[in-house]
Coordinates of C-alpha atoms in Angstrom, one line a residue:
M1251 CA 33.0 26.0 -31.0
R1252 CA 32.1 29.6 -30.1
Y1253 CA 32.6 32.6 -32.3
H1254 CA 33.8 35.3 -30.0
W1255 CA 33.0 38.2 -32.4
L1256 CA 29.3 37.5 -31.7
L1257 CA 30.0 38.8 -28.2
G1258 CA 30.7 42.3 -29.4
A1259 CA 27.1 43.5 -28.6
A1260 CA 27.2 43.5 -24.8
L1261 CA 23.7 42.8 -23.3
I1262 CA 22.3 43.1 -19.9
A1263 CA 22.0 39.4 -19.2
Q1264 CA 21.0 37.2 -16.2
P1265 CA 21.4 38.5 -12.7
A1266 CA 24.8 38.3 -11.0
L1267 CA 25.5 35.3 -8.9
A1268 CA 27.1 35.5 -5.4
Q1269 CA 25.1 38.1 -3.4
R1270 CA 23.2 38.4 -6.6
T1271 CA 20.2 40.2 -5.2
E1272 CA 22.2 43.4 -5.0
D1273 CA 24.5 43.0 -8.0
N1274 CA 23.7 45.4 -10.9
A1275 CA 26.2 46.1 -13.7
T1276 CA 24.5 49.5 -14.5
T1277 CA 24.7 50.9 -11.0
Q1278 CA 28.2 49.5 -10.4
A1279 CA 29.9 50.6 -13.6
E1280 CA 32.4 53.5 -13.3
D1281 CA 32.3 54.2 -17.1
A1282 CA 30.8 52.8 -20.3
F1283 CA 33.9 51.1 -21.6
G1284 CA 33.0 47.6 -20.4
K1285 CA 31.9 46.2 -17.1
S1286 CA 30.6 42.8 -16.0
V1287 CA 29.2 41.7 -12.7
G1288 CA 28.6 38.0 -12.5
D1289 CA 26.9 37.4 -15.9
Q1290 CA 25.6 40.8 -16.4
S1291 CA 27.5 42.9 -19.0
I1292 CA 27.3 46.4 -20.3
G1293 CA 29.6 48.7 -22.3
I1294 CA 30.8 49.6 -25.7
Y1295 CA 33.6 47.2 -25.3
N1296 CA 34.0 43.6 -23.9
P1297 CA 36.9 41.2 -23.5
Y1298 CA 36.6 40.2 -27.2
D1299 CA 36.2 43.6 -28.7
V1300 CA 38.1 46.7 -27.6
R1301 CA 38.7 49.5 -30.2
G1302 CA 38.1 46.9 -33.0
F1303 CA 40.4 44.2 -31.5
S1304 CA 40.2 41.4 -29.0
P1305 CA 42.2 41.6 -25.7
V1306 CA 41.6 37.9 -25.2
D1307 CA 43.0 37.0 -28.6
A1308 CA 45.9 39.4 -28.1
G1309 CA 46.8 37.9 -24.7
N1310 CA 45.9 41.1 -22.7
V1311 CA 44.0 39.3 -19.9
R1312 CA 44.7 39.9 -16.2
I1313 CA 43.5 38.3 -13.1
E1314 CA 43.4 41.0 -10.4
G1315 CA 46.0 42.9 -12.4
L1316 CA 48.4 40.0 -12.9
Y1317 CA 49.2 38.5 -16.3
F1318 CA 47.1 35.5 -17.4
D1319 CA 47.4 33.6 -20.7
Q1320 CA 43.8 32.6 -21.0
Q1321 CA 43.0 29.5 -23.0
A1322 CA 39.7 28.7 -21.3
S1323 CA 37.1 31.2 -20.2
L1324 CA 36.7 31.8 -16.5
T1325 CA 33.4 30.6 -15.1
E1326 CA 31.1 33.0 -13.3
R1327 CA 31.3 30.6 -10.4
L1328 CA 34.8 31.8 -9.9
A1329 CA 35.0 35.3 -11.4
A1330 CA 33.0 38.0 -9.7
G1331 CA 33.3 40.2 -12.9
S1332 CA 35.6 42.0 -15.2
T1333 CA 36.5 45.5 -16.2
I1334 CA 37.9 46.8 -19.5
R1335 CA 40.9 49.0 -19.0
V1336 CA 41.4 51.6 -21.7
G1337 CA 42.4 55.3 -21.8
L1338 CA 42.6 56.8 -18.3
S1339 CA 41.4 53.7 -16.6
A1340 CA 44.5 51.8 -17.9
Q1341 CA 47.0 54.3 -16.5
S1342 CA 47.0 52.7 -13.1
Y1343 CA 48.7 49.7 -14.7
P1344 CA 52.5 49.9 -14.7
F1345 CA 52.7 48.3 -18.1
P1346 CA 49.6 49.0 -20.2
A1347 CA 48.9 47.1 -23.5
P1348 CA 47.7 48.0 -26.9
T1349 CA 44.2 46.6 -27.5
G1350 CA 43.3 47.4 -23.9
I1351 CA 43.2 45.1 -20.9
A1352 CA 40.4 42.7 -19.7
D1353 CA 40.9 42.5 -15.9
F1354 CA 39.0 39.8 -14.0
T1355 CA 38.3 39.9 -10.3
L1356 CA 37.8 36.6 -8.4
R1357 CA 35.1 36.1 -5.8
K1358 CA 36.2 36.4 -2.2
P1359 CA 34.6 35.1 1.1
G1360 CA 33.0 37.8 3.2
D1361 CA 32.8 38.2 6.9
H1362 CA 29.6 36.2 7.2
P1363 CA 28.4 32.9 5.8
L1364 CA 26.3 33.3 2.7
A1365 CA 24.5 31.0 0.3
S1366 CA 23.1 32.3 -3.0
F1367 CA 20.8 30.4 -5.3
A1368 CA 19.2 31.2 -8.6
L1369 CA 16.7 29.5 -10.9
N1370 CA 16.6 31.0 -14.4
Y1371 CA 14.3 30.5 -17.4
G1372 CA 15.2 32.0 -20.7
P1373 CA 16.3 33.4 -23.0
Y1374 CA 15.8 30.8 -25.8
N1375 CA 14.3 28.3 -23.3
V1376 CA 17.4 28.2 -21.1
K1377 CA 16.8 26.4 -17.9
S1378 CA 19.5 26.7 -15.2
A1379 CA 20.1 26.3 -11.5
E1380 CA 23.1 28.0 -9.8
A1381 CA 24.4 27.8 -6.2
D1382 CA 27.2 29.8 -4.7
F1383 CA 28.6 29.7 -1.1
Q1384 CA 31.0 31.8 0.9
L1385 CA 32.1 30.5 4.3
P1386 CA 34.5 32.1 6.8
L1387 CA 36.5 29.2 8.3
D1388 CA 38.6 31.2 10.7
G1389 CA 37.2 34.7 10.9
A1390 CA 38.9 37.1 8.5
R1391 CA 42.0 34.8 8.4
L1392 CA 40.6 31.9 6.3
G1393 CA 37.6 31.6 4.1
L1394 CA 36.1 29.5 1.3
V1395 CA 34.1 30.2 -1.8
A1396 CA 32.5 27.4 -3.8
G1397 CA 29.9 27.3 -6.6
A1398 CA 28.2 24.9 -8.9
A1399 CA 25.7 25.2 -11.7
I1400 CA 23.7 23.2 -14.3
Y1401 CA 22.7 24.7 -17.5
R1402 CA 20.3 23.4 -20.2
D1403 CA 21.1 26.1 -22.6
G1404 CA 19.3 27.5 -25.6
E1405 CA 20.9 29.3 -28.5
P1406 CA 19.4 32.0 -30.8
Y1407 CA 19.7 29.5 -33.7
G1408 CA 18.0 26.7 -31.9
G1409 CA 21.0 24.8 -30.5
T1410 CA 20.5 23.1 -27.1
P1411 CA 23.9 22.5 -25.4
Q1412 CA 24.3 21.3 -21.9
E1413 CA 26.8 22.6 -19.4
T1414 CA 28.0 22.1 -15.8
A1415 CA 30.3 24.4 -13.9
T1416 CA 32.1 24.1 -10.6
A1417 CA 34.6 26.2 -8.7
I1418 CA 36.3 26.5 -5.4
L1419 CA 38.6 29.1 -3.9
L1420 CA 40.4 29.5 -0.6
H1421 CA 41.5 32.9 0.8
W1422 CA 44.1 32.8 3.6
S1423 CA 45.2 36.0 5.3
P1424 CA 47.4 35.2 8.3
R1425 CA 47.8 38.9 9.0
P1426 CA 47.0 42.2 7.3
G1427 CA 49.2 42.6 4.3
I1428 CA 49.6 38.9 3.5
D1429 CA 47.1 37.0 1.3
V1430 CA 47.2 33.6 -0.4
T1431 CA 44.3 32.6 -2.7
P1432 CA 44.4 29.3 -4.5
F1433 CA 41.5 28.4 -6.8
Y1434 CA 40.2 25.8 -9.2
S1435 CA 37.3 25.8 -11.7
R1436 CA 36.0 23.4 -14.3
N1437 CA 33.3 23.7 -17.0
R1438 CA 32.1 20.8 -19.1
R1439 CA 30.0 21.6 -22.3
V1440 CA 28.5 18.9 -24.5
D1441 CA 25.9 18.6 -27.3
D1442 CA 26.6 22.1 -28.5
E1443 CA 25.2 21.9 -32.0
Q1444 CA 26.9 24.4 -34.3
Q1445 CA 25.1 27.2 -36.2
P1446 CA 25.3 27.1 -40.0
L1447 CA 27.6 29.8 -41.3
I1448 CA 26.4 31.3 -44.6
F1449 CA 28.8 32.4 -47.4
T1450 CA 27.0 34.1 -50.3
D1451 CA 28.1 33.6 -53.9
G1452 CA 28.1 37.4 -54.5
A1453 CA 27.9 40.9 -53.0
F1454 CA 24.5 40.5 -51.4
L1455 CA 23.1 39.6 -48.0
P1456 CA 21.5 36.1 -47.5
K1457 CA 17.7 35.7 -47.7
R1458 CA 15.9 36.0 -44.4
F1459 CA 14.6 33.0 -42.6
P1460 CA 13.0 32.2 -39.2
R1461 CA 15.7 32.6 -36.5
N1462 CA 14.7 30.3 -33.6
P1463 CA 14.5 26.8 -35.3
F1464 CA 17.7 24.8 -35.6
F1465 CA 18.8 24.4 -39.3
G1466 CA 22.1 22.6 -38.7
Q1467 CA 23.2 19.1 -38.4
D1468 CA 22.7 17.5 -35.0
W1469 CA 26.0 15.6 -35.2
A1470 CA 28.0 18.7 -36.1
D1471 CA 28.5 19.7 -32.4
F1472 CA 31.0 20.6 -29.9
A1473 CA 32.1 18.9 -26.6
G1474 CA 34.9 20.1 -24.4
T1475 CA 36.2 20.8 -21.0
F1476 CA 37.6 24.1 -19.7
V1477 CA 39.8 24.2 -16.6
N1478 CA 41.5 27.1 -14.8
Y1479 CA 43.4 26.9 -11.6
G1480 CA 46.2 28.7 -9.9
V1481 CA 47.2 30.9 -7.0
L1482 CA 47.3 34.6 -6.2
A1483 CA 49.6 35.8 -3.4
R1484 CA 50.4 39.2 -1.8
A1485 CA 52.9 40.2 0.9
D1486 CA 54.6 43.3 2.2
P1487 CA 58.1 42.4 3.4
L1488 CA 60.2 45.5 4.5
G1489 CA 57.6 47.8 3.0
F1490 CA 57.7 46.3 -0.4
D1491 CA 54.4 45.4 -2.2
V1492 CA 55.0 41.9 -3.6
R1493 CA 52.3 40.3 -5.8
L1494 CA 52.4 36.9 -7.4
G1495 CA 50.0 35.1 -9.7
V1496 CA 50.6 31.6 -11.2
F1497 CA 47.9 30.2 -13.5
R1498 CA 47.1 27.1 -15.5
S1499 CA 44.5 27.3 -18.3
I1500 CA 43.3 24.3 -20.3
N1501 CA 40.9 24.1 -23.2
D1502 CA 40.5 20.4 -24.0
N1503 CA 38.1 19.7 -26.9
D1504 CA 36.7 16.2 -27.5
K1505 CA 35.1 17.4 -30.7
T1506 CA 34.8 20.7 -32.7
A1507 CA 32.7 21.2 -35.8
A1508 CA 31.8 23.9 -38.3
D1509 CA 28.8 23.8 -40.7
L1510 CA 29.7 25.9 -43.7
L1511 CA 27.2 26.8 -46.5
F1512 CA 29.3 27.9 -49.4
G1513 CA 27.9 29.4 -52.6
T1514 CA 24.6 30.5 -51.0
A1515 CA 22.4 32.1 -53.7
R1516 CA 19.9 34.9 -53.4
D1517 CA 17.0 32.3 -53.2
G1518 CA 18.7 30.5 -50.3
S1519 CA 20.0 27.5 -52.3
V1520 CA 23.4 26.3 -51.3
A1521 CA 25.9 25.1 -53.8
D1522 CA 28.1 23.1 -51.4
R1523 CA 27.6 22.3 -47.7
I1524 CA 30.8 21.4 -45.9
V1525 CA 31.0 20.1 -42.4
V1526 CA 34.5 20.4 -40.8
I1527 CA 35.1 18.1 -37.8
E1528 CA 38.2 17.9 -35.6
N1529 CA 38.7 15.6 -32.6
G1530 CA 41.1 15.9 -29.8
D1531 CA 42.3 19.5 -30.1
K1532 CA 43.8 21.0 -27.0
S1533 CA 45.5 24.2 -25.9
A1534 CA 47.0 24.7 -22.5
S1535 CA 49.2 27.4 -20.9
T1536 CA 51.0 27.9 -17.7
S1537 CA 51.5 31.7 -17.1
G1538 CA 52.0 34.2 -14.4
E1539 CA 53.6 37.3 -13.1
L1540 CA 55.8 38.4 -10.2
R1541 CA 55.6 42.1 -9.4
V1542 CA 57.6 44.0 -6.8
A1543 CA 56.8 47.6 -6.0
K1544 CA 58.2 50.1 -3.5
S1545 CA 56.6 53.5 -2.8
F1546 CA 57.9 56.4 -0.9
D1547 CA 56.4 59.9 -0.2
E1548 CA 58.0 63.3 -0.7
G1549 CA 55.5 65.8 0.6
P1550 CA 52.5 65.8 -1.7
R1551 CA 54.3 63.5 -4.2
R1552 CA 54.3 59.7 -4.2
H1553 CA 57.0 57.8 -6.1
T1554 CA 56.6 54.1 -6.9
L1555 CA 59.3 51.9 -8.5
I1556 CA 58.1 48.6 -10.1
V1557 CA 59.9 45.5 -11.3
S1558 CA 57.9 42.8 -13.1
A1559 CA 58.6 39.4 -14.5
R1560 CA 56.1 37.6 -16.7
G1561 CA 56.2 34.3 -18.4
R1562 CA 54.1 31.7 -20.3
A1563 CA 54.5 28.2 -21.7
Q1564 CA 51.8 27.5 -24.2
D1565 CA 51.3 24.3 -26.1
R1566 CA 48.6 23.6 -28.7
R1567 CA 47.5 20.4 -30.5
Y1568 CA 45.3 20.9 -33.5
G1569 CA 44.6 19.8 -37.1
G1570 CA 43.7 16.5 -38.7
A1571 CA 40.3 17.8 -39.6
D1572 CA 37.9 15.8 -41.8
F1573 CA 36.1 17.9 -44.5
I1574 CA 32.7 16.2 -45.1
D1575 CA 31.1 17.3 -48.3
L1576 CA 27.3 17.1 -48.1
G1577 CA 26.7 18.6 -51.5
A1578 CA 23.9 21.0 -52.4
S1579 CA 21.6 22.2 -49.6
T1580 CA 19.6 25.2 -48.4
S1581 CA 20.0 28.0 -45.9
L1582 CA 16.3 28.5 -45.4
G1583 CA 15.3 25.5 -43.4
P1584 CA 16.3 22.1 -41.9
D1585 CA 18.2 19.8 -44.2
P1586 CA 19.3 17.0 -41.9
R1587 CA 21.7 14.3 -43.2
P1588 CA 22.9 11.1 -41.5
E1589 CA 26.3 11.4 -40.0
P1590 CA 28.8 9.9 -42.4
S1591 CA 31.9 8.1 -41.2
H1592 CA 34.9 10.4 -40.8
V1593 CA 38.6 9.8 -40.0
D1594 CA 40.9 12.0 -37.9
G1595 CA 44.1 13.0 -39.5
P1596 CA 47.5 13.6 -37.8
K1597 CA 47.9 16.5 -35.5
T1598 CA 50.0 19.6 -35.7
F1599 CA 51.8 20.8 -32.5
D1600 CA 53.0 24.3 -31.7
R1601 CA 54.9 25.5 -28.7
V1602 CA 55.3 29.1 -27.5
R1603 CA 57.6 30.2 -24.8
Q1604 CA 57.8 33.8 -23.7
T1605 CA 59.4 35.7 -20.9
T1606 CA 59.1 39.4 -20.2
V1607 CA 61.0 41.6 -17.7
G1608 CA 60.0 45.1 -17.1
V1609 CA 60.9 48.1 -14.9
G1610 CA 58.6 51.1 -14.4
Y1611 CA 58.1 54.3 -12.5
Q1612 CA 54.9 55.9 -11.3
G1613 CA 54.7 59.4 -9.9
K1614 CA 51.6 61.0 -8.4
W1615 CA 51.6 64.6 -7.3
R1616 CA 48.5 65.4 -5.3
G1617 CA 46.3 68.0 -7.1
V1618 CA 48.8 68.3 -10.0
G1619 CA 48.9 65.0 -12.0
E1620 CA 50.6 61.7 -12.4
V1621 CA 53.0 60.0 -14.8
S1622 CA 53.9 56.4 -15.5
I1623 CA 57.0 55.2 -17.6
G1624 CA 57.9 51.6 -18.3
I1625 CA 60.2 49.6 -20.4
Q1626 CA 59.9 45.8 -21.0
K1627 CA 62.2 43.4 -22.7
T1628 CA 60.4 40.3 -24.0
R1629 CA 61.8 37.1 -25.5
Y1630 CA 59.5 35.1 -27.6
T1631 CA 59.9 31.7 -29.4
K1632 CA 57.4 29.7 -31.4
R1633 CA 58.0 26.2 -32.8
I1634 CA 55.6 24.4 -35.1
T1635 CA 55.8 20.6 -35.6
D1636 CA 54.0 19.5 -38.7
P1637 CA 52.8 15.8 -38.9
D1638 CA 54.6 15.5 -42.3
P1639 CA 58.3 15.2 -41.5
A1640 CA 59.1 16.7 -44.9
I1641 CA 57.6 20.0 -43.8
V1642 CA 59.9 21.9 -41.5
F1643 CA 58.9 25.3 -40.1
P1644 CA 61.7 27.5 -38.9
E1645 CA 61.5 28.5 -35.3
T1646 CA 60.2 32.0 -34.9
R1647 CA 62.0 34.3 -32.5
A1648 CA 61.5 37.9 -31.4
S1649 CA 63.1 40.0 -28.6
P1650 CA 61.9 43.6 -28.9
W1651 CA 62.0 46.4 -26.3
L1652 CA 58.5 47.5 -25.4
P1653 CA 58.3 51.1 -24.0
S1654 CA 55.2 52.7 -22.6
A1655 CA 54.4 56.1 -21.1
T1656 CA 51.3 57.7 -19.7
A1657 CA 50.5 61.0 -18.1
A1658 CA 47.6 62.8 -16.6
L1659 CA 47.3 66.5 -15.7
Y1660 CA 44.7 67.8 -13.3
L1661 CA 43.5 71.2 -14.7
A1662 CA 41.0 71.5 -11.9
P1663 CA 39.7 69.2 -9.1
S1664 CA 37.1 68.0 -11.6
V1665 CA 39.0 68.0 -14.9
A1666 CA 42.0 65.8 -15.9
L1667 CA 43.8 65.6 -19.3
Y1668 CA 45.5 62.3 -20.1
A1669 CA 47.7 60.8 -22.8
G1670 CA 49.5 57.5 -23.4
Y1671 CA 51.8 55.6 -25.7
T1672 CA 52.6 51.9 -25.6
R1673 CA 54.1 49.2 -27.8
G1674 CA 53.3 45.5 -27.5
L1675 CA 54.1 42.0 -28.7
E1676 CA 50.7 40.4 -28.9
E1677 CA 49.2 37.1 -30.2
S1678 CA 47.7 37.2 -33.7
P1679 CA 44.2 35.7 -34.3
V1680 CA 43.8 32.0 -35.0
A1681 CA 42.8 30.9 -38.5
P1682 CA 39.0 30.4 -38.7
S1683 CA 37.2 27.2 -39.5
D1684 CA 36.8 28.1 -43.2
A1685 CA 40.5 28.6 -43.8
V1686 CA 42.5 25.9 -45.4
N1687 CA 45.0 26.2 -42.5
L1688 CA 42.2 26.3 -39.9
N1689 CA 43.3 26.7 -36.2
E1690 CA 46.8 27.7 -37.3
A1691 CA 48.1 30.5 -35.0
P1692 CA 50.6 32.9 -36.7
P1693 CA 53.6 34.1 -34.7
A1694 CA 53.2 37.1 -32.3
I1695 CA 52.9 40.5 -33.9
R1696 CA 54.2 43.9 -32.9
T1697 CA 51.5 46.5 -32.1
R1698 CA 51.4 50.2 -31.2
Q1699 CA 48.8 52.4 -29.5
K1700 CA 48.5 56.1 -28.9
D1701 CA 45.6 57.7 -27.0
G1702 CA 44.5 60.7 -25.1
G1703 CA 41.5 62.6 -23.8
V1704 CA 39.8 64.4 -20.9
R1705 CA 37.9 63.2 -17.9
W1706 CA 35.3 65.5 -16.2
T1707 CA 33.9 64.7 -12.8
I1708 CA 30.5 66.4 -13.3
S1709 CA 29.4 65.6 -9.7
P1710 CA 30.6 63.2 -7.0
S1711 CA 28.5 60.5 -8.6
V1712 CA 28.8 61.3 -12.3
T1713 CA 31.9 61.1 -14.5
A1714 CA 32.3 61.8 -18.2
V1715 CA 35.3 60.8 -20.4
L1716 CA 36.1 61.9 -24.0
G1717 CA 39.1 60.3 -25.7
A1718 CA 40.8 59.6 -29.0
F1719 CA 43.0 56.7 -30.0
E1720 CA 45.0 55.1 -32.7
V1721 CA 46.0 51.4 -32.8
E1722 CA 48.2 49.8 -35.4
K1723 CA 48.6 46.1 -36.0
P1724 CA 49.4 43.6 -38.8
Y1725 CA 46.2 42.6 -40.6
F1726 CA 45.4 38.9 -40.9
N1727 CA 42.5 37.4 -43.0
L1728 CA 41.9 34.9 -45.8
D1729 CA 43.6 35.4 -49.1
P1730 CA 41.9 34.3 -52.4
A1731 CA 43.1 30.8 -51.8
R1732 CA 41.4 30.9 -48.4
R1733 CA 44.7 30.7 -46.6
F1734 CA 44.8 32.7 -43.4
R1735 CA 47.8 35.0 -43.4
Q1736 CA 49.0 38.6 -43.1
L1737 CA 47.5 40.7 -45.8
G1738 CA 48.8 44.1 -44.7
Q1739 CA 48.6 46.6 -41.8
V1740 CA 45.4 47.8 -40.1
T1741 CA 45.1 51.1 -38.3
N1742 CA 42.1 51.8 -36.1
R1743 CA 41.5 55.4 -35.2
G1744 CA 38.6 56.5 -33.2
I1745 CA 36.8 58.8 -30.7
E1746 CA 35.2 57.3 -27.6
F1747 CA 32.8 58.8 -25.1
S1748 CA 31.5 57.7 -21.7
I1749 CA 29.2 59.1 -19.0
A1750 CA 28.3 57.0 -16.0
G1751 CA 26.8 57.5 -12.6
Q1752 CA 23.6 58.4 -10.7
V1753 CA 22.3 61.4 -12.7
A1754 CA 19.1 61.9 -10.6
P1755 CA 17.6 60.4 -7.4
G1756 CA 17.1 56.7 -8.1
L1757 CA 18.3 57.0 -11.7
S1758 CA 21.6 55.4 -12.8
L1759 CA 22.9 56.0 -16.3
V1760 CA 25.7 54.4 -18.3
A1761 CA 26.0 55.8 -21.9
G1762 CA 28.8 55.3 -24.3
N1763 CA 29.7 55.9 -28.0
V1764 CA 32.7 55.0 -30.1
L1765 CA 33.3 56.4 -33.6
L1766 CA 35.7 54.1 -35.4
D1767 CA 37.7 54.5 -38.6
A1768 CA 39.4 51.2 -39.4
K1769 CA 41.6 51.0 -42.5
V1770 CA 43.9 48.4 -44.0
S1771 CA 47.0 49.2 -46.1
G1772 CA 49.5 47.1 -48.0
E1773 CA 50.0 45.2 -51.2
E1774 CA 46.7 43.4 -51.2
V1775 CA 44.8 46.8 -51.0
A1776 CA 47.1 48.4 -53.5
A1777 CA 46.5 45.6 -56.0
G1778 CA 42.7 45.9 -55.5
R1779 CA 42.3 42.3 -54.2
I1780 CA 40.8 43.6 -50.9
G1781 CA 39.2 46.9 -49.9
P1782 CA 40.6 49.3 -47.3
R1783 CA 38.1 48.4 -44.6
P1784 CA 38.3 45.2 -42.6
V1785 CA 35.3 42.9 -42.8
G1786 CA 32.9 43.4 -39.9
T1787 CA 33.9 46.9 -38.9
F1788 CA 31.4 49.6 -38.1
R1789 CA 31.8 53.3 -37.8
R1790 CA 29.6 53.8 -34.7
H1791 CA 28.6 51.8 -31.7
T1792 CA 26.3 53.3 -29.1
I1793 CA 25.0 52.0 -25.8
I1794 CA 22.7 53.5 -23.2
S1795 CA 21.8 51.6 -20.0
M1796 CA 19.5 53.0 -17.4
N1797 CA 18.3 51.7 -14.0
Y1798 CA 15.5 53.4 -12.1
S1799 CA 14.6 52.6 -8.5
V1800 CA 11.2 53.9 -7.5
P1801 CA 11.9 56.5 -4.8
T1802 CA 8.7 55.7 -2.8
F1803 CA 9.1 52.0 -3.3
E1804 CA 12.8 51.2 -3.5
A1805 CA 12.2 47.4 -3.7
L1806 CA 11.0 47.9 -7.3
S1807 CA 13.3 49.0 -10.1
F1808 CA 13.1 49.2 -13.9
D1809 CA 15.9 48.9 -16.4
A1810 CA 16.2 49.8 -20.1
Y1811 CA 19.1 49.1 -22.5
F1812 CA 19.6 50.5 -26.0
E1813 CA 22.3 49.5 -28.4
G1814 CA 22.8 50.8 -31.9
T1815 CA 25.4 50.3 -34.6
S1816 CA 26.0 52.0 -37.9
N1817 CA 26.2 50.0 -41.1
R1818 CA 29.2 47.6 -41.2
T1819 CA 31.5 46.3 -43.9
A1820 CA 30.2 42.9 -45.1
N1821 CA 32.8 41.7 -47.6
S1822 CA 36.5 42.0 -48.2
A1823 CA 35.9 44.0 -51.5
N1824 CA 34.0 46.6 -49.5
T1825 CA 31.1 46.5 -52.0
L1826 CA 28.5 45.3 -49.5
L1827 CA 27.2 46.8 -46.2
I1828 CA 25.0 45.5 -43.5
P1829 CA 22.5 48.2 -42.6
E1830 CA 22.5 50.0 -39.3
R1831 CA 20.3 48.7 -36.6
A1832 CA 19.2 49.2 -33.0
I1833 CA 17.8 47.0 -30.3
V1834 CA 16.1 47.7 -27.0
N1835 CA 15.8 45.6 -23.9
L1836 CA 13.3 46.3 -21.1
G1837 CA 13.2 44.8 -17.6
T1838 CA 12.2 45.0 -14.0
R1839 CA 13.5 43.9 -10.6
Y1840 CA 11.7 43.3 -7.4
R1841 CA 13.7 42.8 -4.2
F1842 CA 12.1 41.7 -0.9
K1843 CA 12.8 39.7 2.2
V1844 CA 11.2 36.7 3.7
G1845 CA 12.6 36.6 7.3
E1846 CA 16.4 37.0 6.9
T1847 CA 16.4 35.7 3.3
A1848 CA 16.9 38.4 0.6
L1849 CA 15.0 37.5 -2.6
L1850 CA 15.0 39.0 -6.1
V1851 CA 12.6 38.4 -8.9
R1852 CA 13.7 39.7 -12.3
A1853 CA 11.9 39.7 -15.7
Q1854 CA 13.3 41.1 -18.9
V1855 CA 12.4 41.2 -22.6
Q1856 CA 15.4 41.5 -25.0
N1857 CA 15.2 42.9 -28.5
V1858 CA 11.7 44.2 -27.7
T1859 CA 10.9 45.2 -31.3
N1860 CA 12.2 41.9 -32.7
T1861 CA 14.6 43.7 -35.0
F1862 CA 16.2 41.5 -37.6
G1863 CA 19.8 42.0 -38.7
W1864 CA 22.9 40.2 -40.0
N1865 CA 26.2 39.7 -38.2
V1866 CA 29.3 39.0 -40.3
G1867 CA 32.4 37.2 -39.3
G1868 CA 35.9 38.4 -40.1
S1869 CA 36.2 35.7 -42.8
G1870 CA 32.9 36.8 -44.5
F1871 CA 30.2 34.4 -43.2
F1872 CA 26.8 35.6 -42.1
V1873 CA 24.5 34.6 -39.2
P1874 CA 21.4 36.5 -38.0
N1875 CA 21.1 38.3 -34.7
G1876 CA 18.8 36.9 -32.0
A1877 CA 15.0 37.3 -32.1
R1878 CA 12.8 38.7 -29.3
R1879 CA 13.3 36.7 -26.2
W1880 CA 12.2 36.6 -22.5
L1881 CA 14.0 36.0 -19.2
L1882 CA 12.6 35.2 -15.8
S1883 CA 14.8 34.5 -12.8
V1884 CA 14.4 34.1 -9.0
A1885 CA 17.4 34.5 -6.8
A1886 CA 18.0 34.2 -3.0
D1887 CA 20.8 35.2 -0.6
V1888 CA 20.5 33.1 2.5

């Protein structure tokens, strides 16, 4: 079981995979809003955190621009990378979404055969071997991409999961303008021991302890299989641009667990240690989009009409958890217990069916600006089947109209103003492991977003963006009875800044900052049962990433990454804050050739100063950040 909020701090990670000797997220990023290349990631946002919300949880994921209801994460063996689309970068989409869009790009075969290999050691004693292949089978008409990897992972809290990943993709282009791309990927993860989650018995932070040893229960682990497959297709009959994506995403969990330390005192003693175990949970979805567009030119103006049909059929099986009470314990060190017998209870089933039809218009006037207008009609139903036949949930239905409009005005060749408004029907978060209704997914929620700003092209290679936004959604969290439900409305207002590009010979820079004002309103706040700020929110998030290639010796480069956050709200009453902190990563790359083989040796130290800090989950649990760690990798493109 992974806690996606921990991914909010994007780090420069291991080198990218296919053609990995040249991949570099810093040099390839167009802005600081979120970019991944292989398994390198930078930006103030990522697929699980955009403007204080998660595009993945909200259902705002795309594969090459087409709707994808993600249940299982895409492996880097299949995905070449992802880009976060917010503000001006989202205006190219005919139907933008509140919470932003996480758009994934798949690997494609090139014109020449290529084999890429990598051996990685670290961080946290990770050992992995990766291999990716691209093979043209019939020139540019038909090609193959395949990859496989073995990971002996390490976690910042001492867990040692094992993972295997495989993927295959075919790309067929019988003539220019027609492409068909089927793909399949599978990840298997086992022995993923879970990190203890600390809940203090008052408004104070837990007592510090060593971060690298494992303090959990060996048998409280995760095992599961993640599968994604589907097909992308594109054609241009009679001058129309027709795009189709059909996808199947499956998250099949043999076992999930959570190790919960309730009533943790200032001295690290734990009043009650509860391990929650579920077996046989599964979520699966078939989703996709058919989009037809027609463009025509009128002098310097281009007009595009768009019709889109999206759909998804999602089914989930969950529940029947066993709550194992281990009694008093400690948060400061190992407290292993023998695995007690546990019995699975009956499962809950829920079914979601949603169809959305939209029409849109995009107009681009060369040198003047552009405008996009869209309207969607969505029909949504959710049915929950409780294992107790005496409990009957009414079927949830919604069929709202969802308008959107964006515009950009070019004040000068280098300056553009932009603004946008969109409404959405998005998925709500799933109840966390410490909720009495854990894994329950409330019905879809209506959301709204307004944003605007300015983009300045400082030079052909450097662009800056300054924007403001406001996002409104229903607010879900735990009530005093630890039931996960809607507690009010949350409004996130903020200002975001980005600058990216080559700012000097050999020096690439990606810098970003977001100032966030998140507030909850409603009866729970008015009654004083919760504070006005959501748990886990911060007022500032800053990243600076630099890559410097030595001009006189271009094979050698150095990289530096800085990330800082302000203090963040640590409890629902808003009476506790986690102090601000900053971390620094430093690394170097050396590229060279042996014959025709391109090689890369990379070394990096993350959290150089070994800064200690606490992270807090939305339901109020604490875990520490990662300690200082090292990474060494060797990659080859043959």
